[in-house]
Short mmCIF file of C-alpha atoms (C1' of nucleotides) in Angstrom, two decimals:
data_model
loop_
_atom_site.label_atom_id
_atom_site.label_comp_id
_atom_site.label_asym_id
_atom_site.label_seq_id
_atom_site.Cartn_x
_atom_site.Cartn_y
_atom_site.Cartn_z
CA MET I 1207 113.83 87.13 82.27
CA PHE I 1208 111.85 87.01 85.42
CA LYS I 1209 108.24 85.86 84.78
CA LYS I 1210 106.71 87.66 87.80
CA VAL I 1211 106.96 90.62 89.50
CA LEU I 1212 105.49 92.19 92.95
CA ILE I 1213 106.14 96.10 93.29
CA SER I 1214 105.55 97.60 96.48
CA ASP I 1215 105.17 101.42 96.92
CA ASP I 1216 103.18 103.15 98.56
CA LEU I 1217 103.45 106.28 96.54
CA ASP I 1218 101.10 105.67 93.02
CA SER I 1219 102.73 107.99 91.39
CA ILE I 1220 105.71 105.41 91.88
CA ASN I 1221 104.08 102.92 91.37
CA HIS I 1222 103.48 103.89 88.18
CA GLY I 1223 106.36 104.48 86.92
CA VAL I 1224 107.87 101.31 87.64
CA MET I 1225 105.48 98.93 86.09
CA THR I 1226 105.85 100.95 83.16
CA VAL I 1227 109.54 99.76 83.79
CA ALA I 1228 108.97 96.39 84.81
CA ALA I 1229 106.60 95.79 81.45
CA SER I 1230 109.23 97.65 78.60
CA LEU I 1231 111.46 94.52 79.63
CA GLY I 1232 109.06 91.97 79.21
CA ILE I 1233 108.19 90.44 81.96
CA LYS I 1234 104.80 89.55 81.81
CA GLU I 1235 102.65 89.62 84.69
CA VAL I 1236 103.56 93.00 87.45
CA VAL I 1237 100.98 93.04 90.13
CA GLN I 1238 101.60 96.42 92.65
CA VAL I 1239 100.32 97.01 96.07
CA GLN I 1240 100.56 99.89 98.23
CA TYR I 1241 100.87 98.06 101.94
CA CYS I 1242 104.17 95.92 103.12
CA ASP I 1243 101.03 93.37 104.42
CA ASP I 1244 99.17 93.42 101.13
CA ALA I 1245 102.79 92.13 99.46
CA TYR I 1246 102.98 89.39 102.14
CA LEU I 1247 99.85 88.16 101.44
CA LYS I 1248 100.22 87.96 97.46
CA LEU I 1249 103.27 86.75 97.82
CA LYS I 1250 101.99 83.79 100.12
CA LYS I 1251 98.79 83.59 98.44
CA ALA I 1252 101.54 82.96 95.06
CA ALA I 1253 103.82 80.31 96.40
CA MET I 1254 101.08 78.24 97.73
CA ASP I 1255 98.94 78.31 94.20
CA GLY I 1256 102.31 76.71 93.33
CA ASP I 1257 102.78 79.75 90.45
CA PRO I 1258 105.17 82.09 93.17
CA PHE I 1259 106.95 85.19 92.14
CA ASP I 1260 110.57 85.80 91.66
CA LEU I 1261 111.07 89.19 92.22
CA LEU I 1262 109.77 92.10 94.67
CA ILE I 1263 110.57 95.54 94.47
CA THR I 1264 110.19 97.51 97.06
CA ASP I 1265 110.02 100.80 99.15
CA LEU I 1266 111.41 100.76 102.30
CA SER I 1267 109.31 103.68 104.31
CA PHE I 1268 106.23 103.56 104.03
CA LYS I 1269 103.48 106.37 105.51
CA LEU I 1270 101.57 105.05 108.08
CA ASP I 1271 97.41 105.18 107.86
CA HIS I 1272 94.14 103.92 109.42
CA ARG I 1273 95.22 100.63 108.58
CA ASP I 1274 97.05 98.24 111.16
CA GLN I 1275 99.70 96.90 109.72
CA THR I 1276 102.30 94.02 110.72
CA TYR I 1277 104.94 95.44 108.43
CA PRO I 1278 104.30 99.07 108.68
CA SER I 1279 108.09 99.72 106.76
CA GLY I 1280 109.20 97.59 103.91
CA ASP I 1281 112.55 96.56 106.28
CA LEU I 1282 110.53 94.28 107.93
CA LEU I 1283 108.88 93.34 105.52
CA ILE I 1284 112.19 92.44 103.90
CA LYS I 1285 113.32 90.71 106.46
CA ALA I 1286 110.16 88.66 106.99
CA VAL I 1287 110.30 87.23 102.98
CA ARG I 1288 113.75 86.46 102.83
CA GLU I 1289 113.03 84.02 105.57
CA ALA I 1290 109.67 82.75 104.38
CA TYR I 1291 110.91 82.64 100.71
CA PRO I 1292 114.89 82.43 100.45
CA ASN I 1293 114.57 82.22 96.02
CA LEU I 1294 112.55 85.24 95.68
CA GLN I 1295 114.90 88.00 94.25
CA ILE I 1296 114.44 91.56 96.10
CA ALA I 1297 115.23 94.61 95.14
CA VAL I 1298 115.20 97.81 96.75
CA TYR I 1299 113.77 100.80 95.43
CA THR I 1300 114.01 103.96 97.88
CA VAL I 1301 115.22 107.94 98.38
CA GLU I 1302 117.08 106.34 101.71
CA ASP I 1303 120.37 107.27 100.40
CA ARG I 1304 122.13 106.42 103.78
CA LEU I 1305 124.85 103.98 103.70
CA GLN I 1306 124.28 102.98 107.19
CA ARG I 1307 120.88 101.79 105.79
CA VAL I 1308 122.41 100.36 102.84
CA ARG I 1309 124.98 98.51 104.71
CA ALA I 1310 122.00 96.85 107.18
CA LEU I 1311 120.16 95.34 103.89
CA MET I 1312 123.18 94.41 101.70
CA GLN I 1313 125.50 93.18 104.10
CA ASP I 1314 123.31 89.99 104.75
CA ARG I 1315 121.68 89.68 101.48
CA TYR I 1316 118.45 90.38 102.85
CA ALA I 1317 117.97 92.28 99.52
CA ASP I 1318 119.66 91.60 96.11
CA ALA I 1319 120.04 95.42 94.63
CA TYR I 1320 119.46 98.42 96.33
CA VAL I 1321 118.22 101.50 94.12
CA CYS I 1322 117.83 104.86 94.80
CA LYS I 1323 115.47 106.94 93.62
CA GLY I 1324 116.76 109.99 91.99
CA ARG I 1325 116.81 111.62 88.55
CA LYS I 1326 117.82 108.77 86.73
CA GLY I 1327 116.00 105.77 89.36
CA LEU I 1328 113.97 104.09 86.63
CA VAL I 1329 116.93 104.02 84.59
CA GLU I 1330 119.27 102.35 87.50
CA LEU I 1331 116.66 99.91 88.22
CA SER I 1332 115.85 98.67 84.97
CA HIS I 1333 119.57 97.70 85.55
CA ALA I 1334 119.31 96.13 88.66
CA ILE I 1335 115.99 94.01 87.18
CA ARG I 1336 118.62 93.10 84.18
CA ALA I 1337 121.62 92.47 86.76
CA LEU I 1338 119.38 90.25 89.02
CA ASP I 1339 118.32 88.06 85.84
CA LYS I 1340 121.89 87.11 85.67
CA GLN I 1341 122.11 86.25 89.67
CA GLU I 1342 123.90 89.79 90.21
CA SER I 1343 123.32 91.93 92.47
CA TYR I 1344 123.30 95.50 92.25
CA LEU I 1345 123.99 98.97 93.90
CA SER I 1346 122.97 102.22 92.43
CA PRO I 1347 126.35 104.15 91.48
CA GLN I 1348 126.35 107.11 94.55
CA ILE I 1349 126.19 104.14 97.52
CA ALA I 1350 128.21 101.38 95.48
CA HIS I 1351 130.65 102.24 97.89
CA ALA I 1352 128.94 101.57 100.70
CA LEU I 1353 130.10 98.01 101.15
CA ASN I 1354 133.65 98.84 100.71
CA ASP I 1355 134.14 101.75 103.62
CA LYS I 1356 134.81 100.91 106.85
CA GLU I 1357 133.78 104.60 107.94
CA ALA I 1358 131.02 105.14 110.37
CA LEU I 1359 131.34 101.48 111.40
CA GLU I 1360 132.72 101.82 114.58
CA VAL I 1361 129.18 103.25 115.28
CA ASP I 1362 127.28 100.01 117.56
CA ASP I 1363 124.68 98.68 118.27
CA TYR I 1364 124.70 100.77 121.68
CA ASP I 1365 125.68 103.71 120.53
CA ILE I 1366 122.39 103.92 118.79
CA ALA I 1367 120.66 102.79 121.73
CA LEU I 1368 122.22 105.51 123.89
CA LEU I 1369 121.80 108.30 121.11
CA GLN I 1370 118.03 107.23 120.66
CA LEU I 1371 117.76 107.60 124.66
CA LEU I 1372 118.68 110.98 124.53
CA ALA I 1373 117.06 112.06 121.30
CA ARG I 1374 113.77 110.37 123.23
CA GLY I 1375 114.58 113.60 126.31
CA PHE I 1376 116.60 111.01 128.72
CA SER I 1377 118.98 112.73 130.77
CA GLN I 1378 122.29 111.30 130.80
CA ASP I 1379 121.18 109.58 134.52
CA GLU I 1380 117.93 108.39 133.11
CA VAL I 1381 119.52 106.22 130.47
CA SER I 1382 121.92 104.66 133.02
CA ALA I 1383 119.03 103.74 134.97
CA HIS I 1384 117.66 102.17 131.95
CA PHE I 1385 120.48 100.44 130.73
CA LYS I 1386 120.78 99.49 134.63
CA ASN I 1387 116.67 97.50 134.58
CA SER I 1388 117.64 96.35 131.27
CA HIS I 1389 121.12 94.67 132.14
CA ILE I 1390 122.82 96.86 128.94
CA SER I 1391 126.35 96.70 130.02
CA PRO I 1392 128.31 99.52 130.63
CA SER I 1393 125.42 101.25 132.72
CA SER I 1394 127.42 103.94 135.09
CA LEU I 1395 126.72 107.31 134.24
CA SER I 1396 130.72 107.92 134.35
CA SER I 1397 130.72 105.05 131.00
CA ILE I 1398 127.80 106.94 129.45
CA GLU I 1399 129.45 110.14 129.80
CA LYS I 1400 132.73 108.71 128.13
CA ARG I 1401 130.89 106.68 125.52
CA LEU I 1402 129.26 110.29 124.72
CA ASN I 1403 132.65 111.99 124.61
CA LYS I 1404 134.08 109.36 122.50
CA LEU I 1405 131.05 110.13 119.96
CA ARG I 1406 131.06 113.75 120.02
CA ILE I 1407 134.73 113.04 119.54
CA GLN I 1408 134.25 111.27 116.12
CA PHE I 1409 131.37 113.53 114.55
CA LYS I 1410 133.41 116.50 115.80
CA ALA I 1411 129.86 117.69 117.47
CA ASN I 1412 130.17 120.51 119.72
CA ASN I 1413 127.96 119.13 122.47
CA ALA I 1414 124.29 116.64 123.10
CA ILE I 1415 122.53 118.57 121.20
CA HIS I 1416 124.50 118.82 118.61
CA LEU I 1417 125.79 115.28 118.54
CA VAL I 1418 121.86 114.21 118.38
CA ALA I 1419 121.12 116.38 115.26
CA MET I 1420 123.76 115.12 113.32
CA VAL I 1421 123.25 111.47 113.69
CA LYS I 1422 119.49 111.79 113.07
CA ASP I 1423 120.64 113.67 109.88
CA LEU I 1424 122.91 110.75 108.64
CA GLY I 1425 119.78 108.71 109.80
CA LEU I 1426 121.55 106.76 112.29
CA ILE I 1427 118.62 106.90 114.81
CA MET Y 954 91.12 123.27 80.23
CA PHE Y 955 95.19 124.27 80.38
CA LYS Y 956 96.84 124.08 77.15
CA LYS Y 957 100.20 124.25 78.71
CA VAL Y 958 101.53 122.75 81.71
CA LEU Y 959 105.62 122.24 83.35
CA ILE Y 960 106.30 119.44 85.11
CA SER Y 961 109.41 119.84 87.26
CA ASP Y 962 110.30 116.99 90.15
CA ASP Y 963 113.96 115.73 90.40
CA LEU Y 964 112.52 112.24 90.20
CA ASP Y 965 111.90 110.58 87.17
CA SER Y 966 109.22 107.79 88.53
CA ILE Y 967 107.09 110.90 89.33
CA ASN Y 968 107.74 112.89 86.38
CA HIS Y 969 106.41 109.87 84.30
CA GLY Y 970 102.97 109.43 86.81
CA VAL Y 971 102.45 113.30 86.52
CA MET Y 972 102.58 113.22 83.31
CA THR Y 973 100.05 110.39 82.55
CA VAL Y 974 97.60 112.33 84.85
CA ALA Y 975 98.10 115.44 82.50
CA ALA Y 976 97.73 113.96 79.33
CA SER Y 977 94.41 112.28 80.71
CA LEU Y 978 93.33 114.95 80.96
CA GLY Y 979 93.29 116.44 77.66
CA ILE Y 980 96.50 118.80 78.35
CA LYS Y 981 97.66 118.94 75.16
CA GLU Y 982 101.76 120.55 75.98
CA VAL Y 983 103.39 118.68 78.64
CA VAL Y 984 107.22 119.55 79.41
CA GLN Y 985 109.01 118.10 81.82
CA VAL Y 986 111.90 119.44 84.04
CA GLN Y 987 114.07 117.60 86.82
CA TYR Y 988 115.49 120.87 87.81
CA CYS Y 989 114.75 124.13 89.27
CA ASP Y 990 116.70 126.34 87.44
CA ASP Y 991 115.88 124.60 84.04
CA ALA Y 992 112.06 125.01 85.08
CA TYR Y 993 112.91 128.90 85.52
CA LEU Y 994 113.76 128.54 82.48
CA LYS Y 995 111.22 126.49 80.64
CA LEU Y 996 108.90 129.74 81.61
CA LYS Y 997 110.86 132.36 80.60
CA LYS Y 998 111.20 131.45 77.34
CA ALA Y 999 107.90 130.09 76.30
CA ALA Y 1000 106.57 134.12 78.20
CA MET Y 1001 109.11 135.13 75.74
CA ASP Y 1002 108.51 133.82 72.81
CA GLY Y 1003 104.82 134.99 73.59
CA ASP Y 1004 103.69 131.18 74.25
CA PRO Y 1005 103.25 130.93 77.61
CA PHE Y 1006 102.65 127.96 80.17
CA ASP Y 1007 99.47 128.18 82.06
CA LEU Y 1008 100.01 125.79 84.84
CA LEU Y 1009 103.50 124.94 86.91
CA ILE Y 1010 103.55 121.23 89.30
CA THR Y 1011 106.67 120.60 91.53
CA ASP Y 1012 108.09 119.05 93.78
CA LEU Y 1013 109.37 121.06 97.04
CA SER Y 1014 112.56 119.30 97.78
CA PHE Y 1015 115.25 118.15 95.05
CA LYS Y 1016 118.38 116.00 95.60
CA LEU Y 1017 121.50 118.04 95.02
CA ASP Y 1018 124.33 117.14 92.50
CA HIS Y 1019 126.90 118.35 90.40
CA ARG Y 1020 125.23 120.99 89.10
CA ASP Y 1021 124.99 124.52 90.67
CA GLN Y 1022 121.57 126.06 90.96
CA THR Y 1023 119.82 129.12 91.90
CA TYR Y 1024 117.04 127.44 92.72
CA PRO Y 1025 117.72 124.60 94.65
CA SER Y 1026 114.54 123.65 96.20
CA GLY Y 1027 110.78 124.07 94.83
CA ASP Y 1028 110.36 127.18 97.48
CA LEU Y 1029 112.57 129.32 96.19
CA LEU Y 1030 111.51 128.02 92.64
CA ILE Y 1031 108.03 128.65 93.26
CA LYS Y 1032 108.44 132.74 95.21
CA ALA Y 1033 110.67 133.21 91.80
CA VAL Y 1034 108.11 132.35 89.54
CA ARG Y 1035 105.09 133.83 91.13
CA GLU Y 1036 106.69 137.09 91.13
CA ALA Y 1037 107.88 136.78 87.53
CA TYR Y 1038 104.59 135.35 86.19
CA PRO Y 1039 101.98 136.43 89.00
CA ASN Y 1040 99.15 135.00 86.50
CA LEU Y 1041 100.79 131.19 86.21
CA GLN Y 1042 98.80 128.80 88.01
CA ILE Y 1043 100.93 127.06 90.79
CA ALA Y 1044 100.57 123.19 91.71
CA VAL Y 1045 102.94 121.91 94.75
CA TYR Y 1046 103.13 118.27 94.39
CA THR Y 1047 105.20 116.81 97.17
CA VAL Y 1048 105.23 114.51 99.95
CA GLU Y 1049 105.91 117.06 102.29
CA ASP Y 1050 102.48 116.87 104.80
CA ARG Y 1051 103.96 119.06 107.51
CA LEU Y 1052 101.01 121.87 107.99
CA GLN Y 1053 104.07 124.07 108.36
CA ARG Y 1054 105.29 123.89 105.15
CA VAL Y 1055 102.02 124.24 103.66
CA ARG Y 1056 101.21 127.45 105.44
CA ALA Y 1057 104.21 129.04 104.19
CA LEU Y 1058 103.46 128.48 100.35
CA MET Y 1059 99.49 128.95 101.09
CA GLN Y 1060 98.61 131.51 103.00
CA ASP Y 1061 100.64 134.42 100.58
CA ARG Y 1062 99.27 132.61 97.35
CA TYR Y 1063 102.26 131.33 96.54
CA ALA Y 1064 101.29 128.03 95.91
CA ASP Y 1065 97.69 127.68 94.62
CA ALA Y 1066 97.14 124.22 94.94
CA TYR Y 1067 99.39 121.82 97.28
CA VAL Y 1068 99.27 117.95 96.74
CA CYS Y 1069 100.46 115.37 99.06
CA LYS Y 1070 102.06 112.55 97.36
CA GLY Y 1071 100.55 109.44 98.89
CA ARG Y 1072 98.76 106.74 98.42
CA LYS Y 1073 96.21 108.26 96.06
CA GLY Y 1074 98.91 111.47 94.86
CA LEU Y 1075 97.58 110.83 91.50
CA VAL Y 1076 94.22 111.03 92.38
CA GLU Y 1077 94.22 114.14 94.41
CA LEU Y 1078 96.64 115.90 91.40
CA SER Y 1079 93.78 115.10 89.08
CA HIS Y 1080 91.10 116.84 91.42
CA ALA Y 1081 93.73 119.27 92.24
CA ILE Y 1082 94.66 120.09 87.60
CA ARG Y 1083 90.60 120.19 87.40
CA ALA Y 1084 89.81 122.62 90.30
CA LEU Y 1085 92.82 125.20 89.68
CA ASP Y 1086 91.38 125.39 85.99
CA LYS Y 1087 87.96 126.13 87.43
CA GLN Y 1088 90.34 129.28 89.34
CA GLU Y 1089 89.79 127.27 92.86
CA SER Y 1090 92.49 126.59 94.69
CA TYR Y 1091 92.95 122.79 96.24
CA LEU Y 1092 94.47 121.27 99.05
CA SER Y 1093 95.07 117.62 99.91
CA PRO Y 1094 92.86 115.99 102.44
CA GLN Y 1095 94.73 114.72 104.77
CA ILE Y 1096 95.92 119.34 105.25
CA ALA Y 1097 92.48 120.43 104.23
CA HIS Y 1098 93.11 121.80 107.69
CA ALA Y 1099 96.46 123.31 107.10
CA LEU Y 1100 95.34 127.48 106.73
CA ASN Y 1101 92.34 126.37 110.02
CA ASP Y 1102 93.79 125.38 112.49
CA LYS Y 1103 96.02 127.49 114.71
CA GLU Y 1104 97.93 124.94 116.32
CA ALA Y 1105 101.93 125.32 116.38
CA LEU Y 1106 101.05 128.66 114.49
CA GLU Y 1107 103.26 129.81 118.08
CA VAL Y 1108 106.15 128.95 116.60
CA ASP Y 1109 107.40 131.98 114.41
CA ASP Y 1110 111.00 132.32 112.94
CA TYR Y 1111 112.81 133.39 115.49
CA ASP Y 1112 112.11 130.35 117.20
CA ILE Y 1113 113.19 128.17 113.67
CA ALA Y 1114 116.32 130.31 113.84
CA LEU Y 1115 117.23 129.76 118.18
CA LEU Y 1116 116.97 125.90 117.15
CA GLN Y 1117 118.70 125.53 114.49
CA LEU Y 1118 121.36 127.11 116.26
CA LEU Y 1119 121.03 125.00 118.61
CA ALA Y 1120 121.24 121.77 116.12
CA ARG Y 1121 124.61 123.22 115.02
CA GLY Y 1122 125.90 123.20 118.29
CA PHE Y 1123 125.93 126.48 119.42
CA SER Y 1124 125.29 126.69 123.12
CA GLN Y 1125 122.72 128.95 124.81
CA ASP Y 1126 125.91 131.95 124.79
CA GLU Y 1127 127.07 131.44 121.64
CA VAL Y 1128 123.43 132.16 120.71
CA SER Y 1129 123.06 134.76 122.48
CA ALA Y 1130 126.57 136.48 121.01
CA HIS Y 1131 125.30 135.32 117.48
CA PHE Y 1132 121.94 137.46 117.69
CA LYS Y 1133 123.92 140.47 119.39
CA ASN Y 1134 125.69 140.45 116.27
CA SER Y 1135 123.21 139.76 113.44
CA HIS Y 1136 121.20 142.47 115.72
CA ILE Y 1137 118.49 139.43 116.46
CA SER Y 1138 115.97 140.82 119.44
CA PRO Y 1139 115.87 139.55 122.28
CA SER Y 1140 119.52 138.61 122.64
CA SER Y 1141 119.98 138.27 125.93
CA LEU Y 1142 120.83 134.43 127.73
CA SER Y 1143 117.76 134.76 129.77
CA SER Y 1144 115.67 135.66 126.69
CA ILE Y 1145 116.48 132.51 125.22
CA GLU Y 1146 116.60 131.04 127.75
CA LYS Y 1147 112.54 131.57 128.74
CA ARG Y 1148 112.07 131.13 124.52
CA LEU Y 1149 113.62 127.72 125.33
CA ASN Y 1150 111.63 126.81 128.34
CA LYS Y 1151 108.63 128.20 126.35
CA LEU Y 1152 109.21 125.44 123.39
CA ARG Y 1153 110.20 122.96 125.77
CA ILE Y 1154 106.77 123.01 127.65
CA GLN Y 1155 104.53 124.01 124.05
CA PHE Y 1156 106.45 120.36 122.58
CA LYS Y 1157 106.22 118.42 126.19
CA ALA Y 1158 110.45 118.46 125.92
CA ASN Y 1159 112.54 116.89 128.67
CA ASN Y 1160 115.18 119.12 127.52
CA ALA Y 1161 117.12 121.10 124.68
CA ILE Y 1162 118.24 117.85 123.17
CA HIS Y 1163 114.80 116.26 123.46
CA LEU Y 1164 113.24 119.68 121.95
CA VAL Y 1165 115.93 119.90 118.89
CA ALA Y 1166 115.15 115.95 117.91
CA MET Y 1167 111.55 116.65 118.11
CA VAL Y 1168 111.29 119.50 115.48
CA LYS Y 1169 113.84 117.79 113.55
CA ASP Y 1170 111.34 114.99 113.33
CA LEU Y 1171 108.45 117.16 112.77
CA GLY Y 1172 110.37 118.97 109.90
CA LEU Y 1173 110.37 122.74 111.86
CA ILE Y 1174 114.62 122.72 111.17
"C1'" DA O 508 151.47 83.69 139.80
"C1'" DT O 509 152.30 88.47 138.16
"C1'" DC O 510 152.44 91.66 135.07
"C1'" DT O 511 149.70 94.45 131.50
"C1'" DT O 512 146.12 96.63 128.88
"C1'" DC O 513 141.37 97.19 128.77
"C1'" DC O 514 137.11 97.97 130.33
"C1'" DT O 515 133.93 100.03 133.54
"C1'" DT O 516 133.19 102.70 137.65
"C1'" DA O 517 133.39 106.47 141.04
"C1'" DC O 518 135.14 111.15 142.32
"C1'" DG O 519 136.00 116.17 141.79
"C1'" DG O 520 135.80 120.35 139.87
"C1'" DC O 521 134.26 123.45 136.26
"C1'" DA O 522 131.24 124.72 132.73
"C1'" DT O 523 126.37 125.07 131.11
"C1'" DA O 524 121.59 124.66 131.07
"C1'" DC O 525 117.45 125.18 133.81
"C1'" DC O 526 114.41 127.54 136.76
"C1'" DG O 527 112.44 131.53 139.94
"C1'" DT O 528 112.32 135.80 140.88
"C1'" DA O 529 112.55 141.05 139.95
"C1'" DC O 530 113.60 145.09 137.95
"C1'" DT O 531 113.68 148.25 133.70
"C1'" DG O 532 111.09 149.90 129.85
"C1'" DC O 533 107.35 149.68 126.67
"C1'" DT O 534 102.78 149.76 124.86
"C1'" DC O 535 97.44 150.15 125.36
"C1'" DC O 536 93.61 151.75 127.69
"C1'" DA O 537 90.90 154.39 131.46
"C1'" DT U 1077 98.77 160.36 133.74
"C1'" DG U 1078 98.89 157.09 135.84
"C1'" DG U 1079 98.48 152.04 136.15
"C1'" DA U 1080 97.96 146.68 134.18
"C1'" DG U 1081 100.17 144.26 131.10
"C1'" DC U 1082 103.82 142.60 128.42
"C1'" DA U 1083 108.52 142.06 126.37
"C1'" DG U 1084 113.60 141.75 127.31
"C1'" DT U 1085 117.21 141.27 130.60
"C1'" DA U 1086 120.04 140.92 135.01
"C1'" DC U 1087 120.56 137.60 138.92
"C1'" DG U 1088 121.45 133.96 142.35
"C1'" DG U 1089 120.51 128.65 143.24
"C1'" DT U 1090 120.57 124.22 141.80
"C1'" DA U 1091 120.59 120.71 138.48
"C1'" DT U 1092 122.70 118.57 134.63
"C1'" DG U 1093 127.07 118.02 131.81
"C1'" DC U 1094 131.48 118.19 131.09
"C1'" DC U 1095 135.90 116.49 131.59
"C1'" DG U 1096 140.56 114.77 134.27
"C1'" DT U 1097 142.21 111.51 137.08
"C1'" DA U 1098 142.09 107.36 139.78
"C1'" DA U 1099 140.87 103.13 141.43
"C1'" DG U 1100 138.83 98.27 140.91
"C1'" DG U 1101 138.48 93.84 138.14
"C1'" DA U 1102 138.63 90.90 134.19
"C1'" DA U 1103 141.31 88.50 130.32
"C1'" DG U 1104 145.27 87.69 127.85
"C1'" DA U 1105 150.83 87.39 127.39
"C1'" DT U 1106 155.30 85.99 129.36
#
DNA sequence: ATCTTCCTTACGGCATACCGTACTGCTCCA
DNA sequence: TGGAGCAGTACGGTATGCCGTAAGGAAGAT
């Protein structure tokens, strides 16, 4: 079983429960932090001291407060950590259950386990830790199909950028100008209209407002 | 100090931490449930048995699953409970920190305390319980000004309904027809345009898409 | 090299949204 | 009772969005 685990979640209530689970699995050393930057520093220090952590359990969304952060979100922390410490196992523990988010983290092995906070969250987290200990990955049941399904995979980065600009109040004309400036192709008004039309059909949206509202609900933007 | 407390939160990790806090305050009987309907039933049974709860601590948002629920959200549970058991103290414990939500629950005394889950959530909850025990209300520091500020109070139910319909893909024409059918006034296209214009100015939005995206981010719809 | 196909772009018609103005009816108050 | 102020409505002009059609250009196929 793991010897040294770092828990990173901004909510104290969550950290509390996670620490109990880790302890009940016989993990001796459990450290908890409430900021991603603190997590990174703890990992770094432990590695330099020759006594590195072997598991990181982290949330994705962290509330912003007065403290400026290099890593304001769990996603960013994970990518930085994965690069610096490839041997560290990483488990995500979050309420976020959009397949898009799961794919973004699990497809390229940024994370090794993805556990959704829910009614059985701690039970699943316990399973996840045991799986990771056996060098297996883990996905919560409700998002276990995330990596198989092809659905909604046809929305690419360009589409996301386009939808984000619309959500920020750009007119189609302004989006076109913006894409021209940024040398993003296609950039013509006509192409933007066409792409939006494709997205509207794909999501069965009545109009642009509806479309943006839907993709916000889906967590795509 | 309270004798009998009911905790209602769908996340097991949260319930765990809250129970610890309640126990540390010397509360003898602490019961926890993960569904609002269960909460209501427990309260009802205890009251009928002549041994009622004296404090309810509940989340607002509960994930939906296979179980059909009479009270799918904490808001609905609270309103039902307040009516049935006016003497029961009610504390909200939630991540939701929009002033709009705080006002909706605290202004008419539906809830007696409103605590935001955060880095110091459990500490604040502890304070809240002690305050309630002294018949005082409690608000987390970050939303303590909710009941004083007048800002954003000008968004009423009509505005919310209008924005929701837009987010669901209705054209302004269709919104007008819908309001006429529902006998909601004003219903003319002209008035709807006017109201939207007011909201756009108020939120500094460039257009309707922007506006809907913003109010979704703010949690108003 | 020519053809096919797909993607990008351009344009025109129509629908909807946006905005200013003006009329109506109501309430409040002198 | 008459006028000010406000909310709701109506209407017209301009801008933007939506949709179909078609022209230009790049990449691959024969």
